[in-house]
Coordinates of C-alpha atoms in Angstrom, one line a residue:
M30 CA -146.9 93.3 -124.3
E31 CA -147.6 92.4 -120.7
E32 CA -150.1 89.8 -121.9
K33 CA -147.5 88.3 -124.2
L34 CA -144.9 88.1 -121.4
R35 CA -147.3 86.4 -119.0
Q36 CA -148.4 84.0 -121.6
L37 CA -144.8 83.2 -122.5
R38 CA -144.0 82.6 -118.8
E39 CA -146.9 80.1 -118.4
E40 CA -146.1 78.3 -121.6
S41 CA -142.3 78.1 -120.9
L42 CA -142.6 77.0 -117.3
Q43 CA -144.9 74.2 -118.2
A44 CA -142.6 73.0 -121.0
I45 CA -139.5 73.1 -118.8
R46 CA -141.2 71.2 -115.9
S47 CA -142.4 68.6 -118.4
A48 CA -138.9 68.0 -119.9
D49 CA -137.9 64.3 -119.5
A50 CA -134.3 64.4 -120.7
L51 CA -131.3 66.7 -120.3
D52 CA -130.9 67.3 -124.0
A53 CA -134.6 68.3 -124.3
L54 CA -134.2 70.6 -121.4
D55 CA -131.2 72.3 -123.0
A56 CA -133.2 72.8 -126.2
L57 CA -136.0 74.5 -124.2
R58 CA -133.4 76.8 -122.5
V59 CA -132.2 77.9 -125.9
K60 CA -135.7 78.3 -127.2
Y61 CA -136.9 80.6 -124.5
L62 CA -133.7 82.2 -123.0
G63 CA -131.2 82.1 -125.9
K64 CA -130.0 85.2 -127.8
K65 CA -132.5 84.4 -130.5
G66 CA -135.1 83.0 -128.0
E67 CA -138.8 83.9 -127.6
L68 CA -138.2 86.1 -124.6
T69 CA -135.6 88.1 -126.4
A70 CA -138.0 88.5 -129.4
V71 CA -140.6 90.0 -127.1
L72 CA -138.1 92.4 -125.5
K73 CA -137.2 93.7 -128.9
Q74 CA -140.6 95.3 -129.1
M75 CA -139.9 97.5 -126.1
G76 CA -139.2 100.4 -128.5
T77 CA -142.9 100.6 -129.3
L78 CA -143.9 101.3 -125.7
S79 CA -144.3 104.6 -124.0
A80 CA -141.7 106.0 -121.7
E81 CA -143.9 105.3 -118.6
A82 CA -144.5 101.6 -119.7
R83 CA -140.9 100.6 -120.5
P84 CA -139.6 100.3 -116.8
V85 CA -142.7 98.3 -115.8
M86 CA -142.3 95.9 -118.8
G87 CA -138.5 95.7 -118.2
Q88 CA -139.0 94.7 -114.6
L89 CA -141.5 92.1 -115.5
A90 CA -139.2 90.7 -118.2
N91 CA -136.3 90.4 -115.8
Q92 CA -138.6 88.6 -113.3
I93 CA -139.7 86.1 -115.9
R94 CA -136.1 85.5 -117.0
E95 CA -135.1 84.8 -113.4
E96 CA -138.1 82.4 -113.0
L97 CA -137.2 80.5 -116.1
T98 CA -133.5 80.3 -115.3
E99 CA -134.4 78.9 -111.8
A100 CA -136.9 76.5 -113.3
V101 CA -134.2 75.2 -115.8
E102 CA -131.6 74.6 -113.0
T103 CA -134.2 72.9 -110.8
A104 CA -135.2 70.6 -113.7
R105 CA -131.6 70.0 -114.6
A106 CA -130.8 68.8 -111.0
S107 CA -133.8 66.6 -110.9
L108 CA -133.0 65.0 -114.3
S109 CA -129.3 64.5 -113.4
E110 CA -130.3 62.7 -110.2
K111 CA -132.7 60.4 -112.1
A112 CA -130.1 59.7 -114.8
L113 CA -127.6 58.8 -112.1
E114 CA -130.1 56.5 -110.4
L115 CA -130.8 54.7 -113.7
R116 CA -127.0 54.3 -114.4
L117 CA -126.4 52.9 -110.9
A118 CA -129.2 50.5 -111.4
A119 CA -127.9 49.4 -114.8
E120 CA -124.3 49.0 -113.6
K121 CA -125.2 47.1 -110.4
T122 CA -122.7 44.4 -109.8
D123 CA -123.6 41.0 -108.3
V124 CA -120.6 40.3 -106.0
T125 CA -121.7 36.7 -105.7
M126 CA -121.0 36.1 -109.4
P127 CA -117.7 34.3 -110.2
G128 CA -115.1 36.7 -111.4
L129 CA -113.2 36.6 -114.7
P130 CA -109.8 34.8 -114.6
V131 CA -106.8 37.1 -114.5
R132 CA -104.0 36.1 -116.8
I133 CA -100.6 36.6 -115.1
G134 CA -97.7 37.3 -117.3
R135 CA -94.3 35.6 -117.2
R136 CA -90.8 36.8 -117.7
H137 CA -89.6 36.5 -121.3
P138 CA -87.0 33.7 -121.6
L139 CA -84.5 36.2 -122.8
N140 CA -84.9 38.4 -119.8
K141 CA -84.7 35.3 -117.6
V142 CA -81.3 34.3 -119.0
I143 CA -80.0 37.9 -118.8
G144 CA -81.1 38.1 -115.2
E145 CA -79.5 34.7 -114.4
A146 CA -76.2 35.8 -116.0
K147 CA -76.2 39.1 -114.0
E148 CA -76.7 37.2 -110.8
I149 CA -73.8 34.8 -111.7
F150 CA -71.4 37.6 -112.5
I151 CA -72.4 39.7 -109.5
G152 CA -71.7 36.7 -107.4
M153 CA -68.2 36.6 -108.9
G154 CA -67.6 40.3 -107.9
F155 CA -68.7 42.0 -111.2
T156 CA -70.7 45.2 -111.4
I157 CA -73.2 46.2 -114.1
A158 CA -72.3 49.0 -116.6
E159 CA -74.4 50.6 -119.3
G160 CA -73.8 52.8 -122.3
P161 CA -75.6 54.4 -125.3
E162 CA -77.0 52.3 -128.1
V163 CA -76.4 55.2 -130.5
E164 CA -72.7 55.4 -130.5
L165 CA -69.7 57.1 -132.1
S166 CA -67.6 55.1 -134.5
D167 CA -64.6 56.2 -132.5
Y168 CA -65.8 54.3 -129.5
N169 CA -67.4 51.4 -131.5
F170 CA -64.4 50.8 -133.7
T171 CA -61.3 53.0 -133.5
R172 CA -60.8 52.9 -129.8
L173 CA -61.2 49.1 -130.0
N174 CA -58.3 48.8 -132.4
T175 CA -60.5 48.4 -135.5
A176 CA -59.0 50.8 -138.1
E177 CA -60.7 52.4 -141.0
G178 CA -61.1 50.0 -143.9
H179 CA -61.9 47.0 -141.6
P180 CA -64.8 44.9 -143.0
A181 CA -66.8 45.4 -139.8
R182 CA -67.0 49.1 -140.6
D183 CA -68.6 48.5 -144.0
R184 CA -72.0 50.0 -144.6
Q185 CA -73.2 46.5 -145.6
D186 CA -72.6 45.4 -142.0
T187 CA -73.3 48.5 -139.9
F188 CA -76.3 50.9 -139.4
Y189 CA -75.0 54.4 -139.9
F190 CA -76.9 57.6 -139.2
D191 CA -74.8 60.1 -141.2
D192 CA -72.9 60.2 -144.5
D193 CA -69.6 60.6 -142.6
D194 CA -70.0 57.3 -140.9
E195 CA -69.4 58.9 -137.5
V196 CA -72.7 58.0 -135.7
L197 CA -74.1 54.5 -135.8
L198 CA -76.1 51.9 -133.9
R199 CA -73.5 50.1 -131.8
T200 CA -72.6 46.7 -133.2
Q201 CA -71.4 45.4 -129.8
T202 CA -71.4 46.6 -126.2
S203 CA -67.6 46.8 -126.2
P204 CA -67.7 50.7 -126.3
V205 CA -69.0 50.5 -122.8
Q206 CA -65.7 48.9 -121.8
V207 CA -63.8 51.8 -123.3
R208 CA -65.9 54.3 -121.5
V209 CA -65.5 52.5 -118.2
M210 CA -61.7 52.3 -118.6
E211 CA -61.6 56.0 -119.3
T212 CA -63.6 57.0 -116.2
Q213 CA -63.3 54.3 -113.5
P214 CA -60.3 53.5 -111.3
L215 CA -58.5 50.2 -111.5
P216 CA -59.1 47.3 -110.9
I217 CA -62.1 46.9 -113.2
R218 CA -64.6 44.0 -113.2
I219 CA -67.8 44.8 -115.1
I220 CA -70.3 43.3 -117.5
S221 CA -72.3 45.4 -119.9
P222 CA -75.6 43.9 -121.1
G223 CA -77.7 45.6 -123.9
R224 CA -79.1 45.6 -127.4
V225 CA -76.8 45.7 -130.4
Y226 CA -77.4 45.9 -134.2
R227 CA -75.9 44.4 -137.3
K228 CA -77.1 43.9 -140.8
D229 CA -77.4 40.1 -140.4
E230 CA -79.9 38.0 -142.4
V231 CA -82.6 36.6 -140.2
D232 CA -82.3 32.8 -139.7
A233 CA -82.5 30.3 -136.8
T234 CA -79.5 31.8 -135.1
H235 CA -79.1 35.4 -136.4
S236 CA -81.1 38.6 -136.2
P237 CA -80.3 42.3 -137.1
M238 CA -81.1 43.2 -133.5
F239 CA -80.0 41.0 -130.6
H240 CA -78.7 41.3 -127.1
Q241 CA -75.1 41.0 -125.8
I242 CA -73.5 40.6 -122.5
E243 CA -69.9 41.7 -122.6
G244 CA -67.5 41.5 -119.7
L245 CA -64.2 43.2 -118.9
V246 CA -61.6 42.5 -116.2
V247 CA -58.5 44.6 -115.8
D248 CA -56.1 44.1 -112.9
E249 CA -52.5 43.1 -112.1
G250 CA -51.6 39.6 -113.1
I251 CA -54.7 38.7 -115.2
T252 CA -54.0 35.7 -117.5
F253 CA -55.9 33.6 -120.0
A254 CA -56.5 31.1 -117.3
D255 CA -58.6 33.6 -115.5
L256 CA -60.7 34.1 -118.6
K257 CA -61.2 30.4 -119.2
G258 CA -62.1 29.8 -115.6
T259 CA -64.6 32.6 -115.5
L260 CA -66.3 31.5 -118.7
N261 CA -66.5 27.8 -117.7
E262 CA -68.0 28.9 -114.4
L263 CA -70.7 30.9 -116.3
V264 CA -71.5 28.0 -118.6
R265 CA -71.7 25.4 -115.8
R266 CA -73.9 27.7 -113.7
L267 CA -76.3 28.3 -116.6
Y268 CA -76.5 24.9 -118.2
G269 CA -75.3 22.4 -115.6
P270 CA -72.0 20.9 -114.4
D271 CA -71.8 18.4 -117.3
T272 CA -72.0 21.1 -120.1
K273 CA -69.3 20.7 -122.7
T274 CA -67.4 23.7 -124.0
R275 CA -64.8 24.1 -126.7
F276 CA -62.2 27.0 -127.0
R277 CA -61.0 27.7 -130.6
P278 CA -58.3 30.2 -131.6
H279 CA -59.8 33.2 -133.4
H280 CA -59.0 36.8 -134.2
F281 CA -60.6 40.0 -132.8
P282 CA -58.9 43.4 -133.3
F283 CA -59.5 44.3 -129.7
T284 CA -58.1 41.1 -128.0
E285 CA -54.8 39.2 -128.4
P286 CA -54.8 36.3 -128.1
S287 CA -58.4 35.7 -129.0
C288 CA -60.8 32.7 -129.0
E289 CA -64.3 31.5 -129.8
V290 CA -66.1 29.5 -127.2
D291 CA -68.6 26.9 -128.4
V292 CA -71.2 24.9 -126.5
Q293 CA -72.2 21.4 -127.6
C294 CA -75.5 21.6 -129.6
F295 CA -78.5 21.0 -127.4
E296 CA -80.7 19.9 -130.3
C297 CA -78.6 17.0 -131.6
G298 CA -76.2 16.4 -128.8
G299 CA -73.2 17.0 -131.1
R300 CA -74.3 14.8 -134.0
G301 CA -75.1 17.7 -136.4
C302 CA -78.4 19.3 -137.3
R303 CA -79.9 22.5 -138.9
V304 CA -79.5 24.5 -135.6
C305 CA -75.7 23.9 -135.4
K306 CA -75.4 23.7 -139.2
G307 CA -74.1 20.2 -139.0
E308 CA -71.2 21.0 -136.8
G309 CA -72.4 19.6 -133.5
W310 CA -71.4 22.9 -131.7
I311 CA -73.1 26.3 -131.3
E312 CA -70.9 29.3 -131.1
L313 CA -71.7 31.0 -127.8
L314 CA -69.2 33.9 -127.4
G315 CA -66.0 35.4 -128.4
A316 CA -63.3 36.3 -125.9
G317 CA -59.6 37.1 -125.4
M318 CA -57.0 39.1 -123.6
V319 CA -57.5 42.8 -124.0
H320 CA -55.2 44.1 -126.7
P321 CA -52.4 46.3 -125.3
R322 CA -53.3 49.1 -127.7
V323 CA -56.9 49.3 -126.3
L324 CA -55.5 49.5 -122.8
E325 CA -52.9 52.1 -123.7
G326 CA -55.5 54.2 -125.5
C327 CA -57.4 54.4 -122.2
G328 CA -54.3 55.5 -120.3
I329 CA -53.6 52.1 -118.7
D330 CA -50.0 51.0 -118.1
T331 CA -49.7 47.7 -119.8
R332 CA -46.4 46.9 -118.0
K333 CA -48.4 46.7 -114.8
Y334 CA -51.9 45.8 -115.9
S335 CA -53.5 43.2 -118.1
G336 CA -57.1 42.1 -118.7
F337 CA -59.6 39.9 -120.5
A338 CA -62.8 40.6 -122.3
F339 CA -65.7 38.5 -123.7
G340 CA -69.0 39.0 -125.5
V341 CA -71.8 36.5 -125.4
G342 CA -75.1 36.6 -127.3
A343 CA -78.0 36.5 -124.9
E344 CA -80.3 34.9 -127.4
R345 CA -78.0 32.0 -128.0
M346 CA -77.6 31.6 -124.2
A347 CA -81.4 31.5 -123.9
M348 CA -81.7 28.9 -126.8
F349 CA -79.3 26.6 -125.1
R350 CA -80.8 27.2 -121.6
F351 CA -84.4 26.4 -122.6
G352 CA -83.8 24.1 -125.7
I353 CA -85.2 26.7 -128.1
S354 CA -84.3 25.6 -131.7
D355 CA -85.1 28.9 -133.5
L356 CA -84.0 32.4 -132.3
R357 CA -86.9 34.0 -134.2
L358 CA -89.4 32.5 -131.8
M359 CA -88.2 34.9 -129.1
F360 CA -89.3 38.0 -131.2
E361 CA -92.6 36.8 -132.6
N362 CA -94.7 37.4 -129.4
D363 CA -96.6 34.1 -129.8
T364 CA -98.2 33.5 -126.4
R365 CA -98.2 29.7 -127.1
F366 CA -94.4 29.9 -127.1
L367 CA -94.0 32.4 -124.3
E368 CA -96.4 30.6 -121.9
Q369 CA -94.0 27.6 -121.8
F370 CA -91.6 29.7 -119.6

């Protein structure tokens, strides 16, 4: 057995020192030192030795195991160092070579317009308010004077989460106004930008997901003149001092009186085209004086306070601001379009 052990030591040490790769070295470690390795196989024959020879052979076997283990670790360190040197040589960088151009992104036209609108309103003393996109129908409709049975609450128009029609994707950011009136002291002057959802068919001016910027002012002595002056200032600051607007009577459950505000079509200059559907004007926003029922529902004394509210589609603002003829371009992520801004 002693001869077998010494022969195994010479053979294994030579093989380990000759290994030229880490995977080959690991295979040799398993071959000689593994549970089913050659050294283990020799040691299984210890039972055939006499009682006097076993300690001697056991000591020799342990010595050989230590030598082989040390040889494996030494070889591993050497091979790892060589592998690192080869990798560093292969990955060497020539710093004198010209670098690759870095493409710098740009702000999306929609974000640009929303940012500009925020700056304009902040300059007029407004603050920014936010609220949940998944809303309760009580806040999205009932608290805004939109009773059950109103067409806006129909499942064909609104994305509901439950069969009881209690939880939905908000169709406007007006619920934020109610939440603010419930929790903040008067006077109030806020805008609430954010995403809203409606079951609209996709076309040049409609999308089932779009962005709104709604505003609310509640104070003593607020009149429709304040509303009109605020909106005209917004339009002039966004599109230039010569921008033409049109106020039309309309109906909204949460405002009284109410109006629609149009901007002259940028595509045709008012002559009529596919963008404005032949009318020469593009509907920009809806507005009006806050309905007394909405104020009273939030605990506001309508004998002392009044207010106005408005909601503007950010996509339409961006279309007019940058001369974009189709709303869908803003959601298609075509870099040829986005790089223009």
